[in-house]
RNA sequence: UCCCCAGUAGCUCAGUUGGCAGAGCAAUUGGCUGUUAACCAAUGGGUCCGCGGUUCAAAUCCGUGCUGGGGAGCCA
């Protein structure tokens, strides 16, 4: 760096001041000016005025930009006038009350260091972009107001999940991502192998005994079975991590890799399970309402006008609870024209679920006690011997947010159910052991974390609440 | 996987009955200005998604493939 280089002067300035960088979200908190501040961030927009230049800087710490006023007396003013949208800068100067409208503070710059100048090919413009376009530049979209807000809320909600469970005395279980059983659930699974595809092709078949684990292995579709084992040891546990489904689902509510929260509670029946789900959802929503107000305001203004009302309902109204049988009765009595007929014994269609949650109860509703024929082996058989202690939470505008059950804890009942469903016992020897030794009633559920975020933000496509979405035919970034 | 819709400048879109490729914003240049999606003017910018067909002539009509969106199924 040459001595007459403006950046040399700036470097010396920072050395002399020995200033620490401050994040923009802390600036708004000041009632009186702290004097000199140093901020670093990315330029959202720049405008010239006579004798000085306005810049709006965002550092990702919050929705707000800070306006910087850079005067023509600055050594590198000519360079400053060439600063483009998307460039990275460090600005030091006095935090002063802004005479302009729209912001409380602005920085009267002593120095503006250009860390990195963005060329004119920077794809993000000052105007609104479509979600579809932003998905094609998913590596840059967190630099927009909407996606910055979405991912700050996502982070805040992750912390809230852990805090909720810690406060309730649950233990966090990191269940395995690679699993050996291929029949954990109904969904298609992603195969995990270290075999060379060309070699397999030459041999003409997969020899799993030659594979890394010596048997078929897959990415997990649920941590539930692991969680059950640990609930029966530590009492109350939860898993929270990535989950994989190889279903060829092309909808705004499905991705191949998503995060699922799965609590599992010993000595807990289906009713306790529902209590817990309702408490969890209310806690998370309330936390969002108090901790993410600025970001949520953006979604209420620009994304979903009904968001505030829906969050209020989630926070304040008691969730409805009704049995599957009751729900069928309501649907039949509704005399609504459905594309699919309502009939006892079959699973409810989307249109039926939507009617119940959005039109009939107009708030979240737990549906429980489903016919055993349409539910998996591990759900507890009720005394009527026709239904199982399953539960789904249906939320207006979102659909199924939670799916869970009380688990079958009686060894003989579980074994005969597996036999009826023609499932092999051997791979589940360890699962059945838990019913052999100190088996107790227990319950749990899975909550789709991205679907929860859709509910909290009003974002209507699941691809927009996950950093880099994986969907059929799409794994860019 | 099935049904419906769309694909035209960097972005958002218009393009009439098949007859010369357009606008706004962005970019670049200049002007003006305590501005704030700044403003004013000029300039540059096109594989009309790909392939095949019909036609004197295709962005436009037909077939097919790809990509994206909405809905359904599967589910969280």
Coordinates of C-alpha atoms (C1' of nucleotides) in Angstrom, one line a residue:
Chain A
X1 CA 0.0 0.0 0.0
X2 CA 1.6 3.3 -1.1
X3 CA 1.7 6.2 1.4
X4 CA -0.3 8.4 -0.9
X5 CA -3.0 5.8 -1.3
X6 CA -6.3 7.0 0.4
X7 CA -6.7 3.5 1.8
X8 CA -3.4 3.9 3.7
X9 CA -4.8 6.9 5.4
X10 CA -8.0 5.0 6.2
X11 CA -5.9 2.1 7.6
X12 CA -4.0 4.5 9.9
X13 CA -7.3 6.1 11.0
X14 CA -8.7 2.7 12.1
X15 CA -5.4 1.9 13.9
X16 CA -5.4 5.3 15.7
X17 CA -9.0 5.1 16.7
X18 CA -8.7 1.4 17.7
X19 CA -12.4 1.2 17.1
X20 CA -14.4 -1.9 17.4
X21 CA -17.0 -2.7 14.7
X22 CA -20.6 -2.2 15.9
X23 CA -23.5 -4.1 14.4
X24 CA -26.3 -2.0 12.9
X25 CA -29.0 -3.5 15.0
X26 CA -27.4 -1.9 18.1
X27 CA -27.4 1.6 16.6
X28 CA -31.2 2.0 16.8
X29 CA -31.0 1.3 20.5
X30 CA -29.2 4.5 21.3
X31 CA -31.2 7.4 22.7
X32 CA -28.2 9.7 22.7
X33 CA -25.3 9.5 20.3
X34 CA -22.3 7.4 21.4
X35 CA -20.1 9.6 19.2
X36 CA -17.7 7.8 16.8
X37 CA -18.8 4.4 15.5
X38 CA -17.4 1.9 13.0
X39 CA -19.7 -0.2 10.9
X40 CA -19.0 -2.8 8.2
X41 CA -21.5 -4.1 5.7
X42 CA -22.9 -4.2 2.2
X43 CA -24.2 -1.2 0.2
X44 CA -27.9 -1.5 -0.6
X45 CA -28.0 1.8 -2.5
X46 CA -26.1 5.0 -3.1
X47 CA -27.3 8.5 -4.2
X48 CA -25.3 11.6 -4.9
X49 CA -26.2 15.0 -3.6
X50 CA -24.4 18.3 -4.1
X51 CA -21.1 18.0 -2.2
X52 CA -21.8 14.6 -0.6
X53 CA -23.0 11.1 -1.2
X54 CA -25.7 9.1 0.6
X55 CA -25.2 5.4 1.2
X56 CA -27.5 2.9 2.8
X57 CA -25.5 0.1 4.5
X58 CA -26.9 -3.3 5.7
X59 CA -24.8 -5.7 7.7
X60 CA -27.4 -8.5 8.0
X61 CA -27.8 -8.0 11.8
X62 CA -31.3 -6.6 11.3
X63 CA -33.8 -5.4 8.7
X64 CA -32.7 -1.7 9.0
X65 CA -30.0 0.0 6.9
X66 CA -27.9 2.8 8.3
X67 CA -27.7 5.9 6.2
X68 CA -24.1 7.1 5.7
X69 CA -23.3 10.7 4.6
X70 CA -19.9 10.9 2.9
X71 CA -18.7 14.4 2.1
X72 CA -16.6 15.5 -0.8
X73 CA -13.8 16.5 1.6
X74 CA -13.0 12.8 2.0
X75 CA -9.7 11.8 0.5
X76 CA -11.2 9.0 -1.6
X77 CA -14.4 10.9 -2.5
X78 CA -14.0 10.1 -6.2
X79 CA -13.8 6.4 -5.4
X80 CA -16.8 6.7 -3.1
X81 CA -18.9 8.1 -6.0
X82 CA -18.1 4.9 -7.8
X83 CA -19.4 2.6 -5.1
X84 CA -22.1 0.3 -6.5
X85 CA -25.0 -1.7 -5.0
X86 CA -23.7 -4.9 -3.5
X87 CA -20.2 -3.5 -2.6
X88 CA -18.7 -4.1 0.8
X89 CA -17.5 -1.1 2.9
X90 CA -16.3 -0.1 6.3
X91 CA -17.5 3.3 7.5
X92 CA -16.3 5.2 10.6
X93 CA -17.8 8.5 11.8
X94 CA -20.1 10.2 14.1
X95 CA -23.5 8.8 14.8
X96 CA -25.7 11.9 14.5
X97 CA -29.5 12.5 14.5
X98 CA -30.7 12.4 10.9
X99 CA -32.4 15.5 9.6
X100 CA -34.0 13.4 6.8
X101 CA -37.2 11.4 7.0
X102 CA -37.2 7.6 7.5
X103 CA -34.4 7.1 9.9
X104 CA -33.4 8.2 13.5
X105 CA -29.7 8.1 13.1
X106 CA -27.2 8.5 10.3
X107 CA -23.4 8.3 10.2
X108 CA -21.4 11.4 9.2
X109 CA -18.5 9.6 7.7
X110 CA -14.9 10.4 8.6
X111 CA -13.6 7.5 6.5
X112 CA -15.2 5.1 4.0
X113 CA -13.0 2.1 3.2
X114 CA -14.0 0.2 0.1
X115 CA -13.5 -3.4 1.0
X116 CA -14.8 -4.9 -2.2
X117 CA -16.4 -3.1 -5.2
X118 CA -19.2 -5.1 -6.8
X119 CA -19.3 -4.9 -10.6
X120 CA -22.4 -3.8 -12.5
X121 CA -23.3 -7.5 -13.0
X122 CA -24.5 -7.7 -9.4
X123 CA -27.9 -9.4 -9.9
X124 CA -29.8 -7.8 -7.0
X125 CA -31.5 -4.5 -7.9
X126 CA -33.1 -2.0 -5.6
X127 CA -36.5 -3.0 -6.7
X128 CA -38.5 -6.1 -5.7
X129 CA -37.6 -9.4 -7.3
X130 CA -39.8 -12.4 -7.8
X131 CA -39.3 -15.4 -5.5
X132 CA -38.8 -17.6 -8.5
X133 CA -35.9 -15.5 -9.8
X134 CA -34.4 -15.3 -6.3
X135 CA -34.4 -19.1 -6.1
X136 CA -32.1 -19.1 -9.1
X137 CA -29.7 -17.0 -7.1
X138 CA -30.2 -18.7 -3.7
X139 CA -26.6 -17.8 -2.8
X140 CA -27.4 -14.1 -2.9
X141 CA -31.0 -14.0 -1.8
X142 CA -30.2 -13.7 1.9
X143 CA -28.9 -10.2 1.0
X144 CA -32.5 -9.1 0.3
X145 CA -34.8 -7.7 3.0
X146 CA -37.3 -10.6 2.8
X147 CA -34.9 -13.5 2.9
X148 CA -32.6 -11.8 5.4
X149 CA -35.7 -11.5 7.7
X150 CA -36.8 -15.1 7.0
X151 CA -33.4 -16.6 7.9
X152 CA -33.0 -14.4 11.0
X153 CA -36.4 -15.7 12.1
X154 CA -35.4 -19.3 11.3
X155 CA -32.3 -19.0 13.4
X156 CA -34.2 -17.4 16.3
X157 CA -36.8 -20.2 16.1
X158 CA -34.1 -22.9 16.3
X159 CA -32.7 -21.3 19.5
X160 CA -36.3 -21.1 20.9
X161 CA -36.8 -24.8 20.3
X162 CA -33.7 -25.7 22.3
X163 CA -34.6 -23.1 25.0
X164 CA -38.1 -24.5 25.3
X165 CA -36.9 -28.0 25.8
X166 CA -34.2 -27.1 28.2
X167 CA -36.7 -25.2 30.3
X168 CA -38.9 -28.3 30.3
X169 CA -36.1 -30.6 31.3
X170 CA -35.9 -32.5 28.0
X171 CA -32.6 -33.9 26.8
X172 CA -31.4 -33.3 23.3
X173 CA -30.8 -36.4 21.3
X174 CA -28.7 -36.3 18.1
X175 CA -30.2 -39.3 16.4
X176 CA -28.2 -41.0 13.5
X177 CA -28.6 -39.6 10.0
X178 CA -27.5 -42.9 8.4
X179 CA -29.8 -45.8 9.3
X180 CA -29.7 -49.5 8.7
X181 CA -33.4 -50.3 8.6
X182 CA -35.2 -49.7 5.3
X183 CA -38.7 -49.8 6.8
X184 CA -38.7 -47.0 9.3
X185 CA -41.6 -45.4 7.7
X186 CA -43.6 -45.4 4.5
X187 CA -41.6 -42.9 2.5
X188 CA -39.0 -43.6 -0.2
X189 CA -35.5 -43.4 1.1
X190 CA -32.1 -42.2 -0.2
X191 CA -29.7 -45.1 -0.4
X192 CA -26.3 -44.6 1.2
X193 CA -23.5 -46.6 -0.4
X194 CA -19.7 -46.4 -0.9
X195 CA -19.8 -49.0 -3.8
X196 CA -18.6 -47.8 -7.2
X197 CA -21.6 -47.7 -9.5
X198 CA -19.6 -48.9 -12.5
X199 CA -18.4 -52.0 -10.6
X200 CA -22.0 -52.7 -9.5
X201 CA -23.1 -52.4 -13.1
X202 CA -20.4 -54.9 -14.2
X203 CA -21.4 -57.4 -11.5
X204 CA -25.0 -56.9 -12.5
X205 CA -26.3 -56.5 -9.0
X206 CA -25.8 -54.8 -5.7
X207 CA -24.0 -57.0 -3.2
X208 CA -24.8 -55.2 0.1
X209 CA -22.5 -57.5 2.1
X210 CA -19.6 -55.8 0.2
X211 CA -20.9 -52.3 1.0
X212 CA -19.5 -50.1 3.8
X213 CA -21.9 -51.2 6.5
X214 CA -22.2 -54.8 5.2
X215 CA -25.9 -54.3 4.6
X216 CA -28.4 -51.9 3.0
X217 CA -28.3 -48.4 4.5
X218 CA -30.2 -45.2 4.0
X219 CA -30.6 -41.6 5.1
X220 CA -33.0 -41.3 7.9
X221 CA -36.7 -40.5 7.4
X222 CA -37.3 -40.1 11.1
X223 CA -35.4 -40.2 14.4
X224 CA -38.5 -41.5 16.2
X225 CA -37.3 -45.1 16.9
X226 CA -34.0 -43.8 18.3
X227 CA -35.9 -41.2 20.3
X228 CA -38.2 -43.9 21.8
X229 CA -35.2 -45.8 23.1
X230 CA -33.8 -42.7 24.7
X231 CA -37.2 -41.6 26.1
X232 CA -37.3 -44.9 27.8
X233 CA -34.0 -44.1 29.5
X234 CA -33.8 -40.4 30.0
X235 CA -37.5 -39.7 30.3
X236 CA -38.1 -36.8 28.0
X237 CA -36.0 -36.3 24.9
X238 CA -36.2 -34.6 21.5
X239 CA -34.4 -34.9 18.2
X240 CA -34.0 -32.0 15.9
X241 CA -32.1 -32.4 12.7
X242 CA -32.1 -33.0 9.0
X243 CA -34.5 -35.6 7.6
X244 CA -34.6 -37.0 4.0
X245 CA -37.4 -38.2 1.8
X246 CA -36.8 -39.4 -1.8
X247 CA -40.5 -39.0 -2.7
X248 CA -41.1 -37.4 -6.1
X249 CA -43.1 -34.7 -4.5
X250 CA -43.5 -31.5 -6.5
X251 CA -45.4 -29.2 -4.2
X252 CA -44.9 -25.9 -2.3
X253 CA -44.9 -27.9 0.9
X254 CA -42.3 -30.7 0.2
X255 CA -38.6 -30.8 0.0
X256 CA -36.2 -33.8 -0.1
X257 CA -34.1 -32.6 2.8
X258 CA -35.9 -30.8 5.7
X259 CA -35.6 -30.4 9.4
X260 CA -37.9 -32.2 11.7
X261 CA -38.4 -31.7 15.4
X262 CA -39.4 -34.9 17.2
X263 CA -40.1 -34.9 21.0
X264 CA -40.6 -38.3 22.7
X265 CA -42.0 -38.5 26.2
X266 CA -42.1 -41.5 28.6
X267 CA -45.2 -41.9 30.8
X268 CA -47.2 -39.7 28.4
X269 CA -50.5 -40.6 26.7
X270 CA -52.1 -39.2 23.6
X271 CA -53.8 -36.4 25.5
X272 CA -50.5 -35.3 27.1
X273 CA -49.0 -35.5 23.6
X274 CA -51.5 -33.0 22.3
X275 CA -51.0 -30.8 25.4
X276 CA -47.3 -30.8 24.6
X277 CA -47.7 -30.0 20.9
X278 CA -50.0 -27.0 21.7
X279 CA -47.6 -25.7 24.4
X280 CA -44.7 -26.0 22.0
X281 CA -46.4 -24.2 19.1
X282 CA -47.7 -21.4 21.4
X283 CA -44.2 -21.0 22.9
X284 CA -42.5 -20.7 19.6
X285 CA -45.1 -18.3 18.2
X286 CA -45.0 -16.1 21.3
X287 CA -41.2 -16.0 21.1
X288 CA -41.3 -14.9 17.4
X289 CA -43.8 -12.2 18.3
X290 CA -41.6 -10.7 21.0
X291 CA -38.1 -11.4 19.5
X292 CA -38.7 -10.8 15.8
X293 CA -41.0 -7.9 15.6
X294 CA -39.3 -5.9 12.9
X295 CA -38.8 -8.9 10.6
X296 CA -42.4 -10.1 11.2
X297 CA -43.7 -6.6 10.4
X298 CA -42.1 -7.0 6.9
X299 CA -44.0 -10.2 6.3
X300 CA -47.3 -8.7 7.5
X301 CA -46.8 -5.7 5.2
X302 CA -45.5 -7.4 2.1
X303 CA -46.1 -11.1 2.2
X304 CA -49.3 -12.0 4.1
X305 CA -51.7 -9.4 5.2
X306 CA -53.5 -11.9 7.5
X307 CA -50.2 -12.9 9.3
X308 CA -50.7 -10.8 12.4
X309 CA -54.2 -12.2 12.9
X310 CA -53.2 -15.8 12.4
X311 CA -50.3 -15.5 14.8
X312 CA -52.7 -13.9 17.4
X313 CA -55.0 -16.9 16.9
X314 CA -52.2 -19.3 17.4
X315 CA -51.0 -17.5 20.5
X316 CA -54.3 -17.0 22.2
X317 CA -56.9 -19.5 21.1
X318 CA -57.1 -23.0 22.5
X319 CA -56.6 -25.5 19.8
X320 CA -59.6 -27.7 18.9
X321 CA -59.5 -31.4 19.4
X322 CA -61.7 -33.9 17.6
X323 CA -61.6 -37.6 16.8
X324 CA -61.4 -38.9 13.3
X325 CA -64.9 -40.3 13.6
X326 CA -66.2 -37.0 14.7
X327 CA -64.5 -35.3 11.8
X328 CA -66.0 -37.7 9.3
X329 CA -69.4 -36.9 10.8
X330 CA -68.9 -33.2 10.4
X331 CA -67.7 -33.5 6.8
X332 CA -70.7 -35.6 5.9
X333 CA -73.1 -33.2 7.5
X334 CA -71.4 -30.2 5.9
X335 CA -73.0 -31.0 2.5
X336 CA -70.0 -29.5 0.8
X337 CA -69.2 -30.6 -2.7
X338 CA -65.9 -32.3 -2.4
X339 CA -63.9 -33.6 -5.3
X340 CA -63.2 -36.8 -3.2
X341 CA -66.0 -38.4 -1.3
X342 CA -65.8 -38.6 2.5
X343 CA -65.9 -42.1 3.8
X344 CA -64.9 -43.7 7.1
X345 CA -61.8 -45.8 6.9
X346 CA -59.9 -43.8 4.3
X347 CA -57.4 -41.0 4.9
X348 CA -58.7 -37.4 4.7
X349 CA -58.0 -35.5 1.5
X350 CA -56.3 -32.1 1.6
X351 CA -59.7 -30.5 0.8
X352 CA -61.3 -32.2 3.8
X353 CA -58.5 -31.1 6.1
X354 CA -58.7 -27.6 4.8
X355 CA -62.4 -27.4 5.4
X356 CA -62.1 -28.6 9.0
X357 CA -59.2 -26.2 9.9
X358 CA -60.0 -23.2 7.7
X359 CA -63.8 -23.1 7.6
X360 CA -65.2 -25.2 10.4
X361 CA -63.1 -24.5 13.5
X362 CA -61.1 -21.6 11.9
X363 CA -58.0 -22.4 14.1
X364 CA -55.6 -25.2 14.6
X365 CA -57.2 -28.6 15.2
X366 CA -55.9 -31.9 16.5
X367 CA -57.5 -34.9 14.8
X368 CA -57.0 -38.1 16.8
X369 CA -57.9 -41.8 16.9
X370 CA -57.6 -42.8 13.2
X371 CA -58.6 -46.2 11.8
X372 CA -55.6 -48.6 12.4
X373 CA -55.6 -49.8 8.7
X374 CA -54.2 -46.5 7.5
X375 CA -51.6 -46.0 10.2
X376 CA -48.1 -47.5 10.9
X377 CA -47.4 -50.5 13.1
X378 CA -46.0 -48.6 16.1
X379 CA -49.1 -46.7 17.0
X380 CA -51.1 -47.9 20.0
X381 CA -54.3 -49.9 19.4
X382 CA -57.2 -48.3 21.2
X383 CA -59.7 -50.3 23.3
X384 CA -62.2 -50.4 20.4
X385 CA -59.6 -52.4 18.5
X386 CA -60.5 -50.4 15.4
X387 CA -58.6 -47.2 15.9
X388 CA -55.1 -46.3 16.9
X389 CA -53.9 -43.4 19.2
X390 CA -52.6 -41.3 16.3
X391 CA -52.8 -37.5 16.1
X392 CA -52.4 -34.9 13.4
X393 CA -52.4 -31.1 14.0
X394 CA -54.0 -29.3 11.1
X395 CA -53.3 -25.6 10.8
X396 CA -55.2 -23.2 8.6
X397 CA -53.2 -22.3 5.5
X398 CA -50.5 -24.8 6.2
X399 CA -52.2 -28.2 6.5
X400 CA -50.5 -30.9 8.5
X401 CA -47.9 -29.4 10.9
X402 CA -47.6 -32.2 13.4
X403 CA -48.0 -36.0 13.0
X404 CA -47.6 -38.2 16.0
X405 CA -49.1 -40.9 18.3
X406 CA -49.0 -42.7 21.5
X407 CA -46.7 -45.7 20.9
X408 CA -47.8 -49.3 21.3
X409 CA -46.0 -50.3 24.5
X410 CA -47.5 -53.9 24.9
X411 CA -45.1 -56.4 23.5
X412 CA -47.7 -59.0 22.5
X413 CA -50.0 -56.5 20.8
X414 CA -47.0 -54.9 18.9
X415 CA -45.8 -58.3 17.7
X416 CA -49.2 -59.4 16.5
X417 CA -49.6 -56.1 14.7
X418 CA -46.3 -56.5 12.9
X419 CA -47.2 -60.0 12.0
X420 CA -50.6 -58.8 10.5
X421 CA -48.7 -56.2 8.5
X422 CA -46.3 -58.9 7.4
X423 CA -43.2 -57.1 8.8
X424 CA -40.1 -59.1 9.7
X425 CA -39.3 -59.1 13.4
X426 CA -35.6 -59.6 13.2
X427 CA -34.5 -56.1 12.2
X428 CA -36.6 -54.7 15.0
X429 CA -35.2 -57.0 17.8
X430 CA -33.8 -53.9 19.6
X431 CA -37.1 -52.0 19.2
X432 CA -39.0 -55.0 20.6
X433 CA -36.5 -55.2 23.5
X434 CA -37.7 -51.9 24.7
X435 CA -41.2 -53.4 25.2
X436 CA -39.6 -56.4 26.9
X437 CA -37.7 -54.6 29.5
X438 CA -39.5 -51.9 31.6
X439 CA -41.9 -50.9 28.9
X440 CA -44.1 -47.9 29.7
X441 CA -46.7 -45.8 27.9
X442 CA -45.0 -43.1 25.8
X443 CA -45.8 -40.7 23.1
X444 CA -44.3 -38.3 20.6
X445 CA -44.7 -36.5 17.4
X446 CA -42.8 -35.0 14.4
X447 CA -43.1 -31.3 13.6
X448 CA -41.9 -30.2 10.2
X449 CA -39.7 -27.2 11.0
X450 CA -40.0 -25.6 7.6
X451 CA -43.8 -25.9 7.6
X452 CA -43.7 -24.2 11.0
X453 CA -41.6 -21.4 9.5
X454 CA -44.1 -21.0 6.7
X455 CA -46.8 -20.6 9.3
X456 CA -44.8 -18.0 11.3
X457 CA -43.7 -15.9 8.2
X458 CA -46.6 -16.4 5.8
X459 CA -44.2 -17.5 3.2
X460 CA -46.2 -19.8 0.9
X461 CA -43.4 -21.9 -0.7
X462 CA -41.3 -24.2 1.5
X463 CA -38.3 -23.6 -0.8
X464 CA -38.2 -20.0 0.5
X465 CA -37.8 -20.8 4.2
X466 CA -34.8 -23.2 3.8
X467 CA -31.4 -21.9 2.8
X468 CA -30.7 -24.1 -0.2
X469 CA -33.7 -26.2 -1.0
X470 CA -33.3 -29.8 -2.4
X471 CA -36.2 -30.9 -4.6
X472 CA -36.6 -33.5 -7.4
X473 CA -34.2 -32.5 -10.2
X474 CA -32.7 -29.6 -8.3
X475 CA -29.6 -29.6 -6.0
X476 CA -27.8 -26.4 -7.1
X477 CA -25.8 -24.5 -4.5
Chain B
rU1 C1' -46.1 -39.3 -11.0
rC2 C1' -50.9 -36.9 -12.8
rC3 C1' -53.8 -32.2 -14.3
rC4 C1' -53.6 -26.9 -15.5
rC5 C1' -50.6 -22.4 -16.7
rA6 C1' -46.1 -20.0 -18.2
rG7 C1' -41.0 -19.4 -20.7
rU8 C1' -39.6 -12.6 -25.2
rA9 C1' -33.4 -7.5 -23.0
rG10 C1' -30.0 -8.1 -16.4
rC11 C1' -35.3 -8.0 -13.8
rU12 C1' -40.9 -7.5 -14.4
rC13 C1' -43.8 -7.9 -18.6
rA14 C1' -46.6 -6.3 -23.5
rG15 C1' -46.5 -8.1 -28.4
rU16 C1' -53.5 -7.5 -32.2
rU17 C1' -55.7 -12.0 -37.6
rG18 C1' -49.0 -15.4 -38.8
rG19 C1' -46.1 -9.9 -41.9
rC20 C1' -39.5 -5.0 -39.6
rA21 C1' -38.4 -7.1 -31.7
rG22 C1' -41.2 -3.3 -27.7
rA23 C1' -42.1 -0.7 -22.6
rG24 C1' -40.9 0.2 -17.5
rC25 C1' -37.1 -0.6 -14.2
rA26 C1' -31.7 -1.9 -14.0
rA27 C1' -26.8 -0.8 -16.4
rU28 C1' -23.5 3.0 -18.8
rU29 C1' -22.6 8.4 -19.7
rG30 C1' -24.0 13.5 -18.6
rG31 C1' -27.0 17.0 -15.7
rC32 C1' -29.6 18.4 -11.1
rU33 C1' -30.3 17.6 -6.1
rG34 C1' -30.4 16.5 2.4
rU35 C1' -31.5 12.2 -0.8
rU36 C1' -34.2 7.8 0.7
rA37 C1' -37.7 2.3 -4.8
rA38 C1' -34.5 10.1 -5.8
rC39 C1' -35.3 13.0 -10.4
rC40 C1' -34.2 14.6 -15.8
rA41 C1' -31.7 13.4 -20.6
rA42 C1' -28.9 10.3 -23.8
rU43 C1' -26.7 5.5 -25.0
rG44 C1' -25.9 0.3 -25.2
rG45 C1' -28.4 -4.3 -24.5
rG46 C1' -32.2 -10.1 -27.9
rU47 C1' -30.3 -18.1 -29.3
rC48 C1' -38.2 -14.6 -28.6
rC49 C1' -36.3 -21.9 -23.7
rG50 C1' -34.2 -26.3 -27.1
rC51 C1' -35.3 -29.5 -31.3
rG52 C1' -38.5 -30.8 -35.4
rG53 C1' -42.8 -29.5 -38.5
rU54 C1' -46.7 -26.4 -41.3
rU55 C1' -46.1 -21.8 -44.3
rC56 C1' -43.9 -17.3 -49.4
rA57 C1' -43.3 -15.7 -44.1
rA58 C1' -43.4 -18.2 -37.1
rA59 C1' -42.2 -14.8 -30.8
rU60 C1' -47.3 -16.1 -32.7
rC61 C1' -49.8 -22.3 -35.4
rC62 C1' -48.7 -28.0 -34.6
rG63 C1' -45.6 -32.0 -32.3
rU64 C1' -41.9 -33.0 -28.8
rG65 C1' -38.3 -32.2 -24.9
rC66 C1' -36.5 -29.1 -20.9
rU67 C1' -37.2 -25.5 -17.0
rG68 C1' -40.4 -22.7 -13.7
rG69 C1' -45.2 -21.9 -11.2
rG70 C1' -50.2 -23.5 -9.3
rG71 C1' -53.1 -27.8 -7.9
rA72 C1' -53.5 -33.3 -6.7
rG73 C1' -51.2 -37.7 -4.6
rC74 C1' -47.3 -39.1 -0.9
rC75 C1' -46.2 -36.6 3.8
rA76 C1' -43.7 -33.2 7.9

